[in-house]
Tab-separated table of N, CA, C and O in Angstrom:
chain	number	residue	atom	x	y	z
A	1	MET	N	115.360	80.671	89.160
A	1	MET	CA	114.952	79.902	90.313
A	1	MET	C	115.038	80.805	91.544
A	1	MET	O	116.034	81.481	91.767
A	2	SER	N	113.942	80.825	92.336
A	2	SER	CA	113.950	81.658	93.522
A	2	SER	C	114.527	80.883	94.703
A	2	SER	O	114.421	79.663	94.784
A	3	ASP	N	115.125	81.621	95.567
A	3	ASP	CA	115.717	80.951	96.731
A	3	ASP	C	114.718	80.903	97.889
A	3	ASP	O	113.606	81.409	97.807
A	4	ALA	N	115.102	80.290	98.956
A	4	ALA	CA	114.214	80.082	100.101
A	4	ALA	C	113.763	81.401	100.721
A	4	ALA	O	112.621	81.524	101.186
A	5	ALA	N	114.633	82.398	100.734
A	5	ALA	CA	114.275	83.692	101.316
A	5	ALA	C	113.154	84.362	100.522
A	5	ALA	O	112.216	84.934	101.107
A	6	ASP	N	113.236	84.302	99.192
A	6	ASP	CA	112.180	84.876	98.357
A	6	ASP	C	110.853	84.156	98.576
A	6	ASP	O	109.795	84.785	98.648
A	7	GLU	N	110.894	82.850	98.676
A	7	GLU	CA	109.671	82.082	98.910
A	7	GLU	C	109.068	82.418	100.277
A	7	GLU	O	107.848	82.548	100.411
A	8	ALA	N	109.913	82.566	101.274
A	8	ALA	CA	109.440	82.921	102.612
A	8	ALA	C	108.816	84.312	102.614
A	8	ALA	O	107.770	84.538	103.244
A	9	ASN	N	109.435	85.250	101.913
A	9	ASN	CA	108.886	86.607	101.829
A	9	ASN	C	107.538	86.610	101.116
A	9	ASN	O	106.602	87.312	101.528
A	10	ASP	N	107.415	85.834	100.038
A	10	ASP	CA	106.150	85.756	99.312
A	10	ASP	C	105.054	85.152	100.188
A	10	ASP	O	103.917	85.622	100.194
A	11	LEU	N	105.388	84.125	100.940
A	11	LEU	CA	104.425	83.485	101.827
A	11	LEU	C	103.986	84.439	102.938
A	11	LEU	O	102.793	84.557	103.246
A	12	ALA	N	104.933	85.145	103.514
A	12	ALA	CA	104.609	86.106	104.575
A	12	ALA	C	103.722	87.226	104.044
A	12	ALA	O	102.771	87.650	104.715
A	13	ALA	N	103.998	87.706	102.837
A	13	ALA	CA	103.183	88.771	102.243
A	13	ALA	C	101.762	88.281	101.986
A	13	ALA	O	100.791	89.016	102.211
A	14	ALA	N	101.626	87.040	101.534
A	14	ALA	CA	100.299	86.488	101.273
A	14	ALA	C	99.505	86.368	102.566
A	14	ALA	O	98.315	86.711	102.616
A	15	PHE	N	100.139	85.873	103.637
A	15	PHE	CA	99.449	85.759	104.915
A	15	PHE	C	99.083	87.128	105.465
A	15	PHE	O	97.986	87.332	105.985
A	16	THR	N	99.981	88.081	105.349
A	16	THR	CA	99.718	89.430	105.842
A	16	THR	C	98.523	90.033	105.115
A	16	THR	O	97.632	90.607	105.753
A	17	GLN	N	98.488	89.919	103.795
A	17	GLN	CA	97.372	90.467	103.023
A	17	GLN	C	96.066	89.787	103.407
A	17	GLN	O	95.034	90.433	103.512
A	18	ARG	N	96.112	88.485	103.650
A	18	ARG	CA	94.903	87.761	104.051
A	18	ARG	C	94.380	88.275	105.386
A	18	ARG	O	93.177	88.486	105.551
A	19	PHE	N	95.280	88.505	106.341
A	19	PHE	CA	94.873	89.002	107.651
A	19	PHE	C	94.339	90.438	107.559
A	19	PHE	O	93.385	90.798	108.245
A	20	VAL	N	94.940	91.250	106.719
A	20	VAL	CA	94.469	92.621	106.527
A	20	VAL	C	93.065	92.600	105.923
A	20	VAL	O	92.173	93.334	106.365
A	21	ASP	N	92.852	91.746	104.929
A	21	ASP	CA	91.532	91.649	104.307
A	21	ASP	C	90.479	91.179	105.312
A	21	ASP	O	89.354	91.689	105.330
A	22	GLN	N	90.832	90.226	106.163
A	22	GLN	CA	89.901	89.737	107.174
A	22	GLN	C	89.568	90.830	108.187
A	22	GLN	O	88.420	90.972	108.598
A	23	ALA	N	90.555	91.596	108.594
A	23	ALA	CA	90.326	92.676	109.554
A	23	ALA	C	89.434	93.756	108.964
A	23	ALA	O	88.539	94.284	109.637
A	24	ARG	N	89.652	94.088	107.705
A	24	ARG	CA	88.810	95.099	107.055
A	24	ARG	C	87.367	94.616	106.937
A	24	ARG	O	86.433	95.383	107.125
A	25	ALA	N	87.192	93.344	106.610
A	25	ALA	CA	85.836	92.801	106.493
A	25	ALA	C	85.135	92.797	107.847
A	25	ALA	O	83.941	93.084	107.937
A	26	ALA	N	85.870	92.484	108.902
A	26	ALA	CA	85.276	92.447	110.240
A	26	ALA	C	84.917	93.843	110.728
A	26	ALA	O	83.964	94.017	111.488
A	27	ALA	N	85.671	94.847	110.316
A	27	ALA	CA	85.450	96.221	110.769
A	27	ALA	C	84.626	97.035	109.787
A	27	ALA	O	84.480	98.236	109.956
A	28	ALA	N	84.072	96.384	108.768
A	28	ALA	CA	83.316	97.111	107.744
A	28	ALA	C	82.115	97.820	108.374
A	28	ALA	O	81.390	97.250	109.174
A	29	GLN	N	81.965	99.065	108.024
A	29	GLN	CA	80.847	99.857	108.518
A	29	GLN	C	79.792	99.951	107.426
A	29	GLN	O	80.095	99.829	106.244
A	30	PRO	N	78.566	100.175	107.816
A	30	PRO	CA	77.513	100.311	106.806
A	30	PRO	C	77.737	101.547	105.936
A	30	PRO	O	78.483	102.459	106.300
A	31	ASP	N	77.088	101.548	104.809
A	31	ASP	CA	77.179	102.684	103.896
A	31	ASP	C	76.595	103.935	104.544
A	31	ASP	O	75.758	103.844	105.439
A	32	PRO	N	77.022	105.103	104.068
A	32	PRO	CA	76.472	106.351	104.618
A	32	PRO	C	74.960	106.440	104.400
A	32	PRO	O	74.427	105.902	103.436
A	33	VAL	N	74.308	107.124	105.305
A	33	VAL	CA	72.865	107.349	105.218
A	33	VAL	C	72.599	108.848	105.250
A	33	VAL	O	73.451	109.632	105.675
A	34	ARG	N	71.430	109.242	104.807
A	34	ARG	CA	71.089	110.657	104.832
A	34	ARG	C	70.625	111.014	106.236
A	34	ARG	O	69.786	110.345	106.817
A	35	GLY	N	71.236	112.055	106.797
A	35	GLY	CA	70.882	112.482	108.146
A	35	GLY	C	71.570	113.795	108.495
A	35	GLY	O	72.006	114.532	107.613
A	36	ASP	N	71.684	114.059	109.788
A	36	ASP	CA	72.290	115.300	110.269
A	36	ASP	C	73.675	115.003	110.834
A	36	ASP	O	73.848	114.055	111.597
A	37	CYS	N	74.657	115.828	110.475
A	37	CYS	CA	76.006	115.690	111.000
A	37	CYS	C	76.029	116.247	112.424
A	37	CYS	O	75.648	117.404	112.645
A	38	GLU	N	76.448	115.433	113.363
A	38	GLU	CA	76.482	115.855	114.764
A	38	GLU	C	77.731	116.664	115.091
A	38	GLU	O	77.823	117.248	116.166
A	39	ALA	N	78.701	116.727	114.179
A	39	ALA	CA	79.928	117.485	114.426
A	39	ALA	C	79.778	118.938	113.965
A	39	ALA	O	80.099	119.860	114.712
A	40	CYS	N	79.289	119.130	112.747
A	40	CYS	CA	79.170	120.503	112.227
A	40	CYS	C	77.721	120.975	112.176
A	40	CYS	O	77.452	122.106	111.745
A	41	CYS	N	76.790	120.104	112.578
A	41	CYS	CA	75.356	120.421	112.619
A	41	CYS	C	74.756	120.688	111.242
A	41	CYS	O	73.705	121.340	111.125
A	42	ASP	N	75.403	120.199	110.190
A	42	ASP	CA	74.835	120.315	108.846
A	42	ASP	C	73.664	119.347	108.749
A	42	ASP	O	73.736	118.225	109.238
A	43	GLU	N	72.581	119.772	108.134
A	43	GLU	CA	71.376	118.959	108.074
A	43	GLU	C	71.184	118.341	106.698
A	43	GLU	O	71.576	118.919	105.681
A	44	ASP	N	70.578	117.159	106.688
A	44	ASP	CA	70.199	116.456	105.475
A	44	ASP	C	71.389	116.216	104.541
A	44	ASP	O	71.363	116.581	103.366
A	45	VAL	N	72.442	115.625	105.077
A	45	VAL	CA	73.628	115.261	104.300
A	45	VAL	C	73.905	113.769	104.501
A	45	VAL	O	73.328	113.126	105.371
A	46	MET	N	74.786	113.212	103.710
A	46	MET	CA	75.164	111.813	103.876
A	46	MET	C	76.125	111.726	105.067
A	46	MET	O	77.159	112.393	105.088
A	47	VAL	N	75.768	110.915	106.069
A	47	VAL	CA	76.564	110.789	107.282
A	47	VAL	C	76.903	109.324	107.540
A	47	VAL	O	76.226	108.424	107.052
A	48	LYS	N	77.956	109.132	108.310
A	48	LYS	CA	78.429	107.810	108.666
A	48	LYS	C	79.037	107.906	110.057
A	48	LYS	O	79.608	108.929	110.416
A	49	GLY	N	78.918	106.850	110.843
A	49	GLY	CA	79.431	106.862	112.206
A	49	GLY	C	80.950	106.934	112.240
A	49	GLY	O	81.638	106.207	111.545
A	50	ALA	N	81.476	107.833	113.063
A	50	ALA	CA	82.921	107.978	113.252
A	50	ALA	C	83.144	108.630	114.608
A	50	ALA	O	82.605	109.689	114.883
A	51	GLY	N	83.908	107.978	115.445
A	51	GLY	CA	84.199	108.533	116.761
A	51	GLY	C	82.995	108.561	117.681
A	51	GLY	O	82.931	109.387	118.581
A	52	GLY	N	82.039	107.695	117.444
A	52	GLY	CA	80.879	107.613	118.305
A	52	GLY	C	79.725	108.518	117.926
A	52	GLY	O	78.681	108.489	118.568
A	53	ILE	N	79.893	109.344	116.910
A	53	ILE	CA	78.795	110.205	116.453
A	53	ILE	C	78.697	110.125	114.936
A	53	ILE	O	79.609	109.652	114.263
A	54	MET	N	77.580	110.581	114.410
A	54	MET	CA	77.384	110.600	112.962
A	54	MET	C	78.053	111.848	112.400
A	54	MET	O	77.831	112.959	112.886
A	55	ARG	N	78.904	111.645	111.381
A	55	ARG	CA	79.649	112.757	110.777
A	55	ARG	C	79.514	112.728	109.259
A	55	ARG	O	79.458	111.668	108.657
A	56	CYS	N	79.534	113.915	108.648
A	56	CYS	CA	79.548	114.017	107.195
A	56	CYS	C	80.973	113.735	106.707
A	56	CYS	O	81.907	113.622	107.498
A	57	THR	N	81.140	113.630	105.409
A	57	THR	CA	82.446	113.279	104.856
A	57	THR	C	83.545	114.272	105.234
A	57	THR	O	84.617	113.853	105.658
A	58	PRO	N	83.333	115.591	105.103
A	58	PRO	CA	84.401	116.524	105.495
A	58	PRO	C	84.770	116.397	106.980
A	58	PRO	O	85.941	116.450	107.344
A	59	CYS	N	83.757	116.211	107.840
A	59	CYS	CA	84.044	116.081	109.274
A	59	CYS	C	84.765	114.775	109.578
A	59	CYS	O	85.636	114.730	110.444
A	60	ARG	N	84.401	113.687	108.879
A	60	ARG	CA	85.105	112.416	109.073
A	60	ARG	C	86.554	112.538	108.644
A	60	ARG	O	87.454	112.007	109.290
A	61	SER	N	86.803	113.242	107.550
A	61	SER	CA	88.185	113.440	107.084
A	61	SER	C	89.004	114.208	108.110
A	61	SER	O	90.138	113.842	108.412
A	62	LYS	N	88.430	115.276	108.654
A	62	LYS	CA	89.133	116.053	109.685
A	62	LYS	C	89.387	115.204	110.922
A	62	LYS	O	90.461	115.263	111.513
A	63	TRP	N	88.389	114.407	111.315
A	63	TRP	CA	88.530	113.558	112.490
A	63	TRP	C	89.626	112.508	112.281
A	63	TRP	O	90.419	112.265	113.161
A	64	GLU	N	89.684	111.911	111.077
A	64	GLU	CA	90.719	110.914	110.776
A	64	GLU	C	92.111	111.530	110.827
A	64	GLU	O	93.050	110.909	111.295
A	65	LYS	N	92.252	112.748	110.351
A	65	LYS	CA	93.558	113.418	110.371
A	65	LYS	C	94.019	113.686	111.813
A	65	LYS	O	95.202	113.609	112.096
A	66	ARG	N	93.076	114.009	112.688
A	66	ARG	CA	93.427	114.317	114.073
A	66	ARG	C	93.710	113.066	114.896
A	66	ARG	O	94.342	113.140	115.936
A	67	ARG	N	93.176	111.917	114.486
A	67	ARG	CA	93.350	110.681	115.256
A	67	ARG	C	94.761	110.269	115.364
A	67	ARG	O	95.657	110.244	114.859
């Protein structure tokens, strides 16, 4: 039998996960498209918006690490 503290923790975790899922859905970005990376100037690669410009995957990774 679980006590009240365990039930409260389970409820809080469920609400937290629900809010995280809602935030991710609201902030979902479109899939990458083929274009030019504005950070490294690589042409005809898969790019996605990050930091206000279109970036390729390696540039997005570097940008995320610096944030």
